[in-house]
mmCIF file of C-alpha atoms and ligand atoms in Angstrom:
data_model
loop_
_atom_site.group_PDB
_atom_site.id
_atom_site.type_symbol
_atom_site.label_atom_id
_atom_site.label_comp_id
_atom_site.label_asym_id
_atom_site.label_seq_id
_atom_site.Cartn_x
_atom_site.Cartn_y
_atom_site.Cartn_z
ATOM 1 C CA UNK M 1 -0.010 -0.007 -0.010
ATOM 2 C CA UNK M 2 1.199 3.499 -0.785
ATOM 3 C CA UNK M 3 2.718 5.989 1.634
ATOM 4 C CA UNK M 4 0.225 8.755 2.091
ATOM 5 C CA UNK M 5 1.940 12.104 1.677
ATOM 6 C CA UNK M 6 0.660 14.237 4.509
ATOM 7 C CA UNK M 7 0.466 17.791 3.201
ATOM 8 C CA UNK M 8 -1.146 19.048 6.407
ATOM 9 C CA UNK M 9 1.870 17.837 8.479
ATOM 10 C CA UNK M 10 4.440 19.167 6.051
ATOM 11 C CA UNK M 11 2.756 22.546 5.734
ATOM 12 C CA UNK M 12 2.567 22.796 9.557
ATOM 13 C CA UNK M 13 6.261 21.989 9.723
ATOM 14 C CA UNK M 14 7.025 24.646 7.145
ATOM 15 C CA UNK M 15 4.849 27.249 8.832
ATOM 16 C CA UNK M 16 6.575 26.643 12.155
ATOM 17 C CA UNK M 17 9.998 26.997 10.549
ATOM 18 C CA UNK M 18 8.891 30.194 8.896
ATOM 19 C CA UNK M 19 7.461 31.535 12.215
ATOM 20 C CA UNK M 20 10.868 31.097 13.872
ATOM 21 C CA UNK M 21 12.588 32.743 10.929
ATOM 22 C CA UNK M 22 10.209 35.672 10.968
ATOM 23 C CA UNK M 23 10.854 36.254 14.637
ATOM 24 C CA UNK M 24 14.581 36.308 13.872
ATOM 25 C CA UNK M 25 14.070 38.714 10.991
ATOM 26 C CA UNK M 26 11.921 41.027 13.132
ATOM 27 C CA UNK M 27 14.769 41.201 15.677
ATOM 28 C CA UNK M 28 16.948 42.511 12.820
ATOM 29 C CA UNK M 29 14.288 45.137 12.053
ATOM 30 C CA UNK M 30 13.005 43.326 8.928
ATOM 31 C CA UNK M 31 9.213 42.942 8.739
ATOM 32 C CA UNK M 32 7.019 41.336 6.104
ATOM 33 C CA UNK M 33 3.668 42.847 5.355
ATOM 34 C CA UNK M 34 1.250 41.338 2.831
ATOM 35 C CA UNK M 35 -1.360 43.431 1.164
ATOM 36 C CA UNK M 36 -4.395 41.218 0.267
ATOM 37 C CA UNK M 37 -6.789 42.661 -2.253
ATOM 38 C CA UNK M 38 -10.237 41.114 -2.907
ATOM 39 C CA UNK M 39 -12.679 42.611 -5.444
ATOM 40 C CA UNK M 40 -16.298 41.634 -4.881
ATOM 41 C CA UNK M 41 -17.436 39.103 -2.388
ATOM 42 C CA UNK M 42 -17.263 35.683 -4.002
ATOM 43 C CA UNK M 43 -17.758 33.286 -1.061
ATOM 44 C CA UNK M 44 -14.902 30.935 -2.112
ATOM 45 C CA UNK M 45 -12.523 33.852 -2.499
ATOM 46 C CA UNK M 46 -13.503 35.161 0.966
ATOM 47 C CA UNK M 47 -12.633 31.771 2.433
ATOM 48 C CA UNK M 48 -9.240 31.748 0.661
ATOM 49 C CA UNK M 49 -8.477 35.328 1.701
ATOM 50 C CA UNK M 50 -9.489 34.570 5.311
ATOM 51 C CA UNK M 51 -7.184 31.552 5.352
ATOM 52 C CA UNK M 52 -4.283 33.587 4.017
ATOM 53 C CA UNK M 53 -4.749 36.265 6.672
ATOM 54 C CA UNK M 54 -4.915 33.590 9.353
ATOM 55 C CA UNK M 55 -1.743 32.024 8.130
ATOM 56 C CA UNK M 56 -0.035 35.497 8.199
ATOM 57 C CA UNK M 57 -1.134 36.005 11.799
ATOM 58 C CA UNK M 58 0.180 32.577 12.821
ATOM 59 C CA UNK M 59 3.584 33.169 11.316
ATOM 60 C CA UNK M 60 3.920 36.844 12.433
ATOM 61 C CA UNK M 61 3.595 38.352 8.994
ATOM 62 C CA UNK M 62 1.565 41.601 8.957
ATOM 63 C CA UNK M 63 -1.442 41.669 6.657
ATOM 64 C CA UNK M 64 -3.449 44.582 5.226
ATOM 65 C CA UNK M 65 -6.905 43.901 3.758
ATOM 66 C CA UNK M 66 -8.288 45.817 0.830
ATOM 67 C CA UNK M 67 -11.909 44.678 0.311
ATOM 68 C CA UNK M 68 -13.222 46.454 -2.719
ATOM 69 C CA UNK M 69 -16.745 46.485 -4.026
ATOM 70 C CA UNK M 70 -17.684 44.340 -7.133
ATOM 71 C CA UNK M 71 -18.129 47.495 -9.241
ATOM 72 C CA UNK M 72 -14.538 48.730 -8.650
ATOM 73 C CA UNK M 73 -13.105 49.747 -12.021
ATOM 74 C CA UNK M 74 -9.917 48.408 -13.485
ATOM 75 C CA UNK M 75 -8.377 51.920 -13.145
ATOM 76 C CA UNK M 76 -9.232 52.104 -9.437
ATOM 77 C CA UNK M 77 -7.632 48.656 -8.815
ATOM 78 C CA UNK M 78 -4.575 49.571 -10.824
ATOM 79 C CA UNK M 79 -4.250 52.857 -8.824
ATOM 80 C CA UNK M 80 -4.324 50.911 -5.552
ATOM 81 C CA UNK M 81 -1.693 48.447 -6.842
ATOM 82 C CA UNK M 82 0.503 51.389 -7.914
ATOM 83 C CA UNK M 83 0.172 52.833 -4.411
ATOM 84 C CA UNK M 84 1.058 49.496 -2.753
ATOM 85 C CA UNK M 85 3.982 48.998 -5.151
ATOM 86 C CA UNK M 86 5.451 52.312 -3.979
ATOM 87 C CA UNK M 87 4.767 51.786 -0.274
ATOM 88 C CA UNK M 88 7.993 50.511 1.324
ATOM 89 C CA UNK M 89 6.078 49.097 4.320
ATOM 90 C CA UNK M 90 4.293 46.581 2.008
ATOM 91 C CA UNK M 91 6.623 43.695 1.088
ATOM 92 C CA UNK M 92 4.043 41.503 -0.741
ATOM 93 C CA UNK M 93 0.968 42.109 -2.789
ATOM 94 C CA UNK M 94 -1.703 39.547 -3.578
ATOM 95 C CA UNK M 95 -4.847 40.129 -5.622
ATOM 96 C CA UNK M 96 -7.280 37.232 -5.041
ATOM 97 C CA UNK M 97 -8.273 35.736 -8.359
ATOM 98 C CA UNK M 98 -10.708 35.537 -10.162
ATOM 99 C CA UNK M 99 -11.492 39.265 -10.426
ATOM 100 C CA UNK M 100 -14.855 40.300 -11.750
ATOM 101 C CA UNK M 101 -15.312 39.969 -15.534
ATOM 102 C CA UNK M 102 -14.949 43.701 -16.332
ATOM 103 C CA UNK M 103 -11.322 43.628 -15.056
ATOM 104 C CA UNK M 104 -8.552 42.013 -17.142
ATOM 105 C CA UNK M 105 -6.709 39.489 -15.024
ATOM 106 C CA UNK M 106 -3.499 39.652 -17.047
ATOM 107 C CA UNK M 107 -3.266 43.477 -16.711
ATOM 108 C CA UNK M 108 -3.581 43.162 -12.932
ATOM 109 C CA UNK M 109 -0.947 40.379 -12.702
ATOM 110 C CA UNK M 110 1.418 42.485 -14.783
ATOM 111 C CA UNK M 111 0.960 45.639 -12.687
ATOM 112 C CA UNK M 112 2.065 44.073 -9.372
ATOM 113 C CA UNK M 113 5.803 44.753 -8.957
ATOM 114 C CA UNK M 114 7.881 41.583 -9.534
ATOM 115 C CA UNK M 115 9.613 42.494 -6.210
ATOM 116 C CA UNK M 116 6.333 42.046 -4.376
ATOM 117 C CA UNK M 117 4.764 39.312 -6.561
ATOM 118 C CA UNK M 118 4.304 36.697 -3.826
ATOM 119 C CA UNK M 119 1.953 34.681 -6.032
ATOM 120 C CA UNK M 120 4.693 34.277 -8.622
ATOM 121 C CA UNK M 121 2.339 34.985 -11.543
ATOM 122 C CA UNK M 122 4.126 38.022 -13.078
ATOM 123 C CA UNK M 123 5.762 37.228 -16.434
ATOM 124 C CA UNK M 124 9.165 38.298 -14.972
ATOM 125 C CA UNK M 125 8.725 35.744 -12.120
ATOM 126 C CA UNK M 126 7.784 33.047 -14.640
ATOM 127 C CA UNK M 127 10.736 34.114 -16.893
ATOM 128 C CA UNK M 128 13.117 33.920 -13.977
ATOM 129 C CA UNK M 129 11.922 30.389 -13.182
ATOM 130 C CA UNK M 130 12.358 29.463 -16.869
ATOM 131 C CA UNK M 131 16.021 30.524 -16.982
ATOM 132 C CA UNK M 132 16.867 29.339 -13.507
ATOM 133 C CA UNK M 133 17.175 32.705 -11.838
ATOM 134 C CA UNK M 134 15.963 33.672 -8.385
ATOM 135 C CA UNK M 135 12.341 34.880 -8.211
ATOM 136 C CA UNK M 136 8.944 34.061 -6.732
ATOM 137 C CA UNK M 137 7.532 30.703 -7.772
ATOM 138 C CA UNK M 138 3.787 29.989 -8.127
ATOM 139 C CA UNK M 139 2.751 28.577 -4.763
ATOM 140 C CA UNK M 140 1.054 25.294 -5.754
ATOM 141 C CA UNK M 141 3.879 23.829 -7.782
ATOM 142 C CA UNK M 142 6.456 25.196 -5.375
ATOM 143 C CA UNK M 143 4.492 23.451 -2.571
ATOM 144 C CA UNK M 144 4.617 20.166 -4.486
ATOM 145 C CA UNK M 145 8.393 20.358 -4.701
ATOM 146 C CA UNK M 146 8.514 20.946 -0.962
ATOM 147 C CA UNK M 147 6.176 17.943 -0.450
ATOM 148 C CA UNK M 148 8.580 15.741 -2.543
ATOM 149 C CA UNK M 149 11.608 17.145 -0.594
ATOM 150 C CA UNK M 150 10.152 16.550 2.838
ATOM 151 C CA UNK M 151 9.034 13.069 1.714
ATOM 152 C CA UNK M 152 12.577 12.177 0.599
ATOM 153 C CA UNK M 153 11.438 11.598 -2.982
ATOM 154 C CA UNK M 154 14.301 12.345 -5.295
ATOM 155 C CA UNK M 155 13.427 13.829 -8.731
ATOM 156 C CA UNK M 156 16.805 13.574 -10.364
ATOM 157 C CA UNK M 157 16.780 11.269 -13.393
ATOM 158 C CA UNK M 158 13.149 10.245 -12.827
ATOM 159 C CA UNK M 159 10.459 10.180 -15.558
ATOM 160 C CA UNK M 160 8.069 12.943 -14.545
ATOM 161 C CA UNK M 161 4.751 13.406 -16.294
ATOM 162 C CA UNK M 162 2.668 16.543 -15.581
ATOM 163 C CA UNK M 163 -0.971 16.407 -16.754
ATOM 164 C CA UNK M 164 -2.128 19.998 -17.373
ATOM 165 C CA UNK M 165 -0.292 23.051 -18.757
ATOM 166 C CA UNK M 166 -1.942 25.962 -16.973
ATOM 167 C CA UNK M 167 0.227 29.017 -16.257
ATOM 168 C CA UNK M 168 -0.225 28.683 -12.504
ATOM 169 C CA UNK M 169 0.174 24.937 -12.025
ATOM 170 C CA UNK M 170 1.125 22.769 -14.992
ATOM 171 C CA UNK M 171 3.824 24.859 -16.708
ATOM 172 C CA UNK M 172 5.759 26.024 -13.559
ATOM 173 C CA UNK M 173 5.416 22.464 -12.241
ATOM 174 C CA UNK M 174 7.212 21.125 -15.398
ATOM 175 C CA UNK M 175 9.927 23.828 -15.011
ATOM 176 C CA UNK M 176 10.536 22.993 -11.360
ATOM 177 C CA UNK M 177 10.793 19.278 -12.074
ATOM 178 C CA UNK M 178 13.195 20.026 -14.910
ATOM 179 C CA UNK M 179 15.223 22.304 -12.562
ATOM 180 C CA UNK M 180 15.458 19.342 -10.163
ATOM 181 C CA UNK M 181 16.838 17.224 -13.059
ATOM 182 C CA UNK M 182 13.745 15.168 -13.816
ATOM 183 C CA UNK M 183 13.017 14.072 -17.389
ATOM 184 C CA UNK M 184 9.752 15.940 -17.960
ATOM 185 C CA UNK M 185 6.762 15.333 -20.235
ATOM 186 C CA UNK M 186 3.790 17.747 -20.195
ATOM 187 C CA UNK M 187 0.374 16.486 -21.255
ATOM 188 C CA UNK M 188 -2.800 18.450 -22.123
ATOM 189 C CA UNK M 189 -6.104 18.074 -23.819
ATOM 190 C CA UNK M 190 -4.539 17.311 -27.219
ATOM 191 C CA UNK M 191 -2.142 14.673 -25.923
ATOM 192 C CA UNK M 192 -2.463 11.390 -27.768
ATOM 193 C CA UNK M 193 -2.369 8.094 -25.809
ATOM 194 C CA UNK M 194 -2.560 9.857 -22.481
ATOM 195 C CA UNK M 195 -2.790 6.545 -20.525
ATOM 196 C CA UNK M 196 0.351 5.314 -22.107
ATOM 197 C CA UNK M 197 2.356 8.520 -21.462
ATOM 198 C CA UNK M 198 1.216 8.636 -17.874
ATOM 199 C CA UNK M 199 2.194 4.995 -17.378
ATOM 200 C CA UNK M 200 5.816 5.977 -18.095
ATOM 201 C CA UNK M 201 5.896 8.231 -15.044
ATOM 202 C CA UNK M 202 7.915 7.584 -11.899
ATOM 203 C CA UNK M 203 6.393 10.826 -10.649
ATOM 204 C CA UNK M 204 2.922 11.661 -12.006
ATOM 205 C CA UNK M 205 1.520 15.169 -11.259
ATOM 206 C CA UNK M 206 -2.108 15.574 -12.136
ATOM 207 C CA UNK M 207 -3.587 19.081 -12.588
ATOM 208 C CA UNK M 208 -6.279 18.466 -15.096
ATOM 209 C CA UNK M 209 -9.376 19.800 -13.296
ATOM 210 C CA UNK M 210 -11.522 16.664 -13.906
ATOM 211 C CA UNK M 211 -12.803 14.751 -10.849
ATOM 212 C CA UNK M 212 -11.303 11.271 -10.586
ATOM 213 C CA UNK M 213 -10.186 11.179 -14.188
ATOM 214 C CA UNK M 214 -6.939 9.380 -13.465
ATOM 215 C CA UNK M 215 -7.595 5.778 -12.647
ATOM 216 C CA UNK M 216 -5.205 2.843 -12.145
ATOM 217 C CA UNK M 217 -4.823 2.290 -15.894
ATOM 218 C CA UNK M 218 -2.826 5.588 -16.050
ATOM 219 C CA UNK M 219 -0.437 4.560 -13.263
ATOM 220 C CA UNK M 220 2.743 2.520 -13.337
ATOM 221 C CA UNK M 221 3.347 0.125 -10.378
ATOM 222 C CA UNK M 222 5.278 1.902 -7.701
ATOM 223 C CA UNK M 223 4.787 5.449 -9.110
ATOM 224 C CA UNK M 224 4.469 8.539 -6.963
ATOM 225 C CA UNK M 225 1.214 10.278 -7.634
ATOM 226 C CA UNK M 226 0.543 13.971 -6.818
ATOM 227 C CA UNK M 227 -3.039 15.085 -7.160
ATOM 228 C CA UNK M 228 -3.566 18.823 -7.514
ATOM 229 C CA UNK M 229 -7.242 18.702 -8.368
ATOM 230 C CA UNK M 230 -9.905 19.616 -5.921
ATOM 231 C CA UNK M 231 -13.640 19.194 -6.385
ATOM 232 C CA UNK M 232 -16.737 19.006 -4.353
ATOM 233 C CA UNK M 233 -18.797 15.981 -4.997
ATOM 234 C CA UNK M 234 -22.627 15.712 -4.834
ATOM 235 C CA UNK M 235 -22.287 14.073 -1.340
ATOM 236 C CA UNK M 236 -20.494 17.210 -0.167
ATOM 237 C CA UNK M 237 -17.079 15.435 0.198
ATOM 238 C CA UNK M 238 -13.918 16.610 -1.664
ATOM 239 C CA UNK M 239 -12.121 14.612 -4.298
ATOM 240 C CA UNK M 240 -9.228 15.126 -6.591
ATOM 241 C CA UNK M 241 -8.357 14.612 -10.264
ATOM 242 C CA UNK M 242 -7.112 11.136 -9.255
ATOM 243 C CA UNK M 243 -9.401 8.236 -8.366
ATOM 244 C CA UNK M 244 -7.639 7.766 -5.016
ATOM 245 C CA UNK M 245 -9.286 4.441 -4.020
ATOM 246 C CA UNK M 246 -8.304 2.821 -7.307
ATOM 247 C CA UNK M 247 -4.858 4.351 -7.697
ATOM 248 C CA UNK M 248 -3.444 4.158 -4.125
ATOM 249 C CA UNK M 249 -2.929 0.330 -4.080
ATOM 250 C CA UNK M 250 -0.763 0.676 -7.170
ATOM 251 C CA UNK M 251 1.609 3.455 -6.252
ATOM 252 C CA UNK M 252 4.447 3.914 -3.769
ATOM 253 C CA UNK M 253 3.276 7.239 -2.492
ATOM 254 C CA UNK M 254 0.257 9.495 -3.142
ATOM 255 C CA UNK M 255 -1.263 12.759 -1.928
ATOM 256 C CA UNK M 256 -4.830 12.579 -0.615
ATOM 257 C CA UNK M 257 -7.534 15.108 -1.306
ATOM 258 C CA UNK M 258 -8.089 16.961 1.057
ATOM 259 C CA UNK M 259 -4.870 17.112 3.010
ATOM 260 C CA UNK M 260 -2.302 16.675 0.309
ATOM 261 C CA UNK M 261 -1.317 19.523 -2.054
ATOM 262 C CA UNK M 262 -3.982 22.035 -0.820
ATOM 263 C CA UNK M 263 -2.471 22.949 2.520
ATOM 264 C CA UNK M 264 0.932 23.464 0.835
ATOM 265 C CA UNK M 265 -0.365 26.303 -1.352
ATOM 266 C CA UNK M 266 -0.923 28.718 1.537
ATOM 267 C CA UNK M 267 2.247 27.514 3.306
ATOM 268 C CA UNK M 268 4.263 28.456 0.183
ATOM 269 C CA UNK M 269 2.572 31.812 -0.042
ATOM 270 C CA UNK M 270 3.926 32.434 3.406
ATOM 271 C CA UNK M 271 7.277 31.182 2.280
ATOM 272 C CA UNK M 272 7.225 33.660 -0.588
ATOM 273 C CA UNK M 273 6.232 36.469 1.815
ATOM 274 C CA UNK M 274 9.273 35.658 3.935
ATOM 275 C CA UNK M 275 11.458 35.409 0.841
ATOM 276 C CA UNK M 276 10.483 38.962 -0.013
ATOM 277 C CA UNK M 277 12.401 40.224 3.052
ATOM 278 C CA UNK M 278 15.166 37.625 3.246
HETATM 279 P P1 NDP E 301 -6.871 24.616 -15.841
HETATM 280 O O1 NDP E 301 -8.250 24.332 -16.097
HETATM 281 O O2 NDP E 301 -6.352 25.953 -16.012
HETATM 282 O O3 NDP E 301 -5.944 23.611 -16.686
HETATM 283 C C1 NDP E 301 -6.314 22.265 -16.898
HETATM 284 C C2 NDP E 301 -5.280 21.608 -17.828
HETATM 285 O O4 NDP E 301 -5.696 20.242 -18.068
HETATM 286 C C3 NDP E 301 -5.196 22.272 -19.241
HETATM 287 O O5 NDP E 301 -3.817 22.456 -19.576
HETATM 288 C C4 NDP E 301 -5.960 21.304 -20.090
HETATM 289 O O6 NDP E 301 -5.341 21.192 -21.389
HETATM 290 C C5 NDP E 301 -5.681 19.992 -19.439
HETATM 291 N N1 NDP E 301 -6.702 19.037 -19.724
HETATM 292 C C6 NDP E 301 -8.080 19.209 -19.621
HETATM 293 N N2 NDP E 301 -8.757 18.102 -19.978
HETATM 294 C C7 NDP E 301 -7.771 17.220 -20.312
HETATM 295 C C8 NDP E 301 -7.827 15.825 -20.772
HETATM 296 N N3 NDP E 301 -9.011 15.209 -20.955
HETATM 297 N N4 NDP E 301 -6.680 15.170 -20.970
HETATM 298 C C9 NDP E 301 -5.458 15.787 -20.831
HETATM 299 N N5 NDP E 301 -5.372 17.107 -20.339
HETATM 300 C C10 NDP E 301 -6.511 17.762 -20.108
HETATM 301 O O7 NDP E 301 -6.679 24.057 -14.300
HETATM 302 P P2 NDP E 301 -5.579 24.497 -13.152
HETATM 303 O O8 NDP E 301 -4.210 24.091 -13.660
HETATM 304 O O9 NDP E 301 -5.829 25.878 -12.730
HETATM 305 O O10 NDP E 301 -6.083 23.513 -12.031
HETATM 306 C C11 NDP E 301 -6.136 22.181 -12.195
HETATM 307 C C12 NDP E 301 -6.798 21.530 -10.943
HETATM 308 O O11 NDP E 301 -6.106 21.832 -9.785
HETATM 309 C C13 NDP E 301 -8.252 22.057 -10.688
HETATM 310 O O12 NDP E 301 -8.997 21.023 -10.155
HETATM 311 C C14 NDP E 301 -8.079 23.139 -9.608
HETATM 312 O O13 NDP E 301 -9.170 23.263 -8.832
HETATM 313 C C15 NDP E 301 -6.889 22.560 -8.875
HETATM 314 N N6 NDP E 301 -6.078 23.544 -8.155
HETATM 315 C C16 NDP E 301 -5.789 23.260 -6.858
HETATM 316 C C17 NDP E 301 -4.920 24.040 -6.146
HETATM 317 C C18 NDP E 301 -4.535 23.674 -4.798
HETATM 318 O O14 NDP E 301 -4.131 24.550 -4.021
HETATM 319 N N7 NDP E 301 -4.766 22.408 -4.365
HETATM 320 C C19 NDP E 301 -4.383 25.334 -6.758
HETATM 321 C C20 NDP E 301 -4.737 25.495 -8.179
HETATM 322 C C21 NDP E 301 -5.542 24.582 -8.808
HETATM 323 P P3 NDP E 301 -5.436 22.403 -22.506
HETATM 324 O O15 NDP E 301 -4.319 23.411 -22.100
HETATM 325 O O16 NDP E 301 -5.170 21.752 -23.818
HETATM 326 O O17 NDP E 301 -6.790 23.053 -22.390
#
C-alpha cells in the first residue's frame, strides 16, 4: 500500500520553521507585510483570503486587507496596486483571483511589482523560473516540490509526467521538475495516448481539473502520484483529479484530497512572503 503524503503535516512544519525565521528577521528590524486585495465578495474567494490572513497572523507576517466592491473599475484597482508597489512598508501584494469579468486579470498580474509578486504569476517571475534565476515561484507547484523534498522523494533522473499546462500549475510544475533534473513530459487536452504517456511516469503530477479522471490504468506500479485537483462531489465530500481508491494500491506514494497539495499552497505563499524580506 502506498505511503500517504501528509500535506497538512508538511505545511505545519514549514509554517513553524517560517514562524521562527520571521521572529529572527523582526529582531533585525525586517518585517514582512502582505497586502491582500479582494474585489467583490465571491464566497470561495472570501474563504481563501480569510485563510491567508490567518496564516499570516500565525507566522507573524503583517497583513493589510483591501476589500473592494464588485463594481470597482480596473483603473481604481490599478491605482491601488501602484500605491502599494510604492509603499516601502508593504513587502508582498496579492490580488485574489478571479477578479470580476470587467477587469482584465493579465493586466492586474502584470501591474504588481515583480519584487512584491508573492503569487509568482508576473511574467518576470515566470521568466526567472524558466532561465533558472531567483524569483517568486507559483505557490502550488512550489509546494509540491517541498512535499517531494520533505518526503525524501528524489526527482533527479526520474520520468516525470505533468498532466495539465496551466500558467499557474502545469507549466511552472514542469519547469521545477526540470530544474530538479527530472525528465519531464507535459500532457494536455490534445495529448495522444494519455494513458500510455502517464504510465511511463515515476512521478505523475495531475492538474487536469476533472474529478477522478486518473484511474489505475494511467499509473505504473510503484509510481509517486501527486493530485492537484480539488472538487466538491454531490455528497459534499472533496475529491481530486485522481481516483484515490483505485490508484493508491498501485503506487508507492500518493497525496490525498483533502490534506495533500492543498495545505501546501498557503504555506508556500507564506514562504514567498518571507522570501520577499530575506
Ligand atoms: P486549468 O483548467 O487551467 O488547466 C487544466 C489543464 O488540463 C489544461 O492544460 C488542459 O489542457 C488539461 N486538460 C483538460 N482536460 C484534459 C484531458 N482530458 N486530458 C489531458 N489534459 C486535459 O486548471 P488548473 O491548472 O488551474 O487547475 C487544475 C486543478 O487543480 C483544478 O481542479 C483546480 O481546482 C486545482 N487547483 C488546486 C490548487 C490547490 O491549491 N490544491 C491550486 C490550483 C488549482 P489544454 O491546455 O489543452 O486546455
